[in-house]
């Protein structure tokens, strides 16, 4: 079964074609992505209306590119999957509308996929796919969650952030340092030159005993530190950006110290989830999963504990169409219903800008 996947929940238009036939390992046949980062950079963050308009421009040319890569005609698509939520409503509507129109034109089923289900199943497209059950650490720009995953559609929330997401903590700290949006990768690069022990930032909820996270306080601590350093060096006229008076080394030290704080909390809580569930596999997914320090530290903590850790391919960590096609395909393989069909109203769709993963349905204890 060849599934075309369309992702348009935020600032990336992703389209991909995945073969998920029978019980065979899913295979990526084609994959194309357009990132809107440059367009939003001037505004320091995503502008929803601009995002929606750009998705409209990109989605069909990307679809053509994916089919050309796969060497297949549009008629070879057996089902269409799209991101139904969570995300920006207008942006989601673009992918959903196009997916349902394609499904209708081809007479093929369509399936609305949960964006986070896409992220957490994405390692199944890697050379080292996990086996169920596993603990998933899902860390993106909008979410930080620990989950117990017993199978497709069988997800139990173990803990989540009570305020900012881990990616948001990276992005906001980076902004305070004057780095361009999205700050995560830029902050990680700058941190390579810095001393992670230079400043002691808080590790919120580290000893709370539960699996929840809190990152909002970190942003305030970074702001306070940057102000303190800026003030100490500020003897000339007012500067354009708060962090301008800081030396390159001070900025790198702040970056390294804040990254160390975020990573320590993510690693400790993940290992706690492993202990509490007794599971021996950990999957890390979402944009922050691309962070090299997180991978290094989780790698050594898991090796010490005899736990296997799985990641998506690096280029599939951040948003993409492949994970949406894959999740649609794996849902079909698991016998979970695909929406749509040949009926008169089979292609009606809605989007879910806010959509808790727990609503996906199957109880963890079902099988
Ligand atoms: O999963 P994703 O592409 O989009 C959402 O669903 O939110 O994640 C984007 C987030 C951003 O906050 C970005 O700064 C962060 O992932 N990110 C990183 C790295 N690469 C992306 N954070 C830290 N280190 C990285 N290397
Ligand atoms: Zn995402």
PDB file of C-alpha atoms and ligand atoms in Angstrom, residues 7 9-10 12 115-116 119 138-143 286-287 317-320 323, ligand 2:
ATOM      1  CA  UNK A   7       2.384  17.733   6.589  1.00  0.00           C
ATOM      2  CA  UNK A   9       0.869  21.993  10.622  1.00  0.00           C
ATOM      3  CA  UNK A  10       3.415  24.772  11.126  1.00  0.00           C
ATOM      4  CA  UNK A  12       7.313  23.223   6.963  1.00  0.00           C
ATOM      5  CA  UNK A 115       1.191  15.141  14.235  1.00  0.00           C
ATOM      6  CA  UNK A 116       2.730  13.675  17.405  1.00  0.00           C
ATOM      7  CA  UNK A 119       6.817  11.991  15.285  1.00  0.00           C
ATOM      8  CA  UNK A 138       8.698  13.505  22.369  1.00  0.00           C
ATOM      9  CA  UNK A 139      10.390  16.865  22.329  1.00  0.00           C
ATOM     10  CA  UNK A 140       9.421  19.473  19.756  1.00  0.00           C
ATOM     11  CA  UNK A 141       8.750  23.185  19.500  1.00  0.00           C
ATOM     12  CA  UNK A 142       5.245  22.771  20.902  1.00  0.00           C
ATOM     13  CA  UNK A 143       5.405  19.597  23.013  1.00  0.00           C
ATOM     14  CA  UNK A 286      10.601  15.576  17.558  1.00  0.00           C
ATOM     15  CA  UNK A 287      12.869  18.446  16.521  1.00  0.00           C
ATOM     16  CA  UNK A 317      13.522  14.474  13.315  1.00  0.00           C
ATOM     17  CA  UNK A 318      11.934  17.788  12.435  1.00  0.00           C
ATOM     18  CA  UNK A 319       8.567  18.073  10.692  1.00  0.00           C
ATOM     19  CA  UNK A 320       8.183  16.158   7.428  1.00  0.00           C
ATOM     20  CA  UNK A 323       6.231  10.545   9.270  1.00  0.00           C
TER      21      UNK A 323
HETATM   22 ZN1  LIG B   2       6.622  18.501  14.909  1.00  0.00          ZN
END
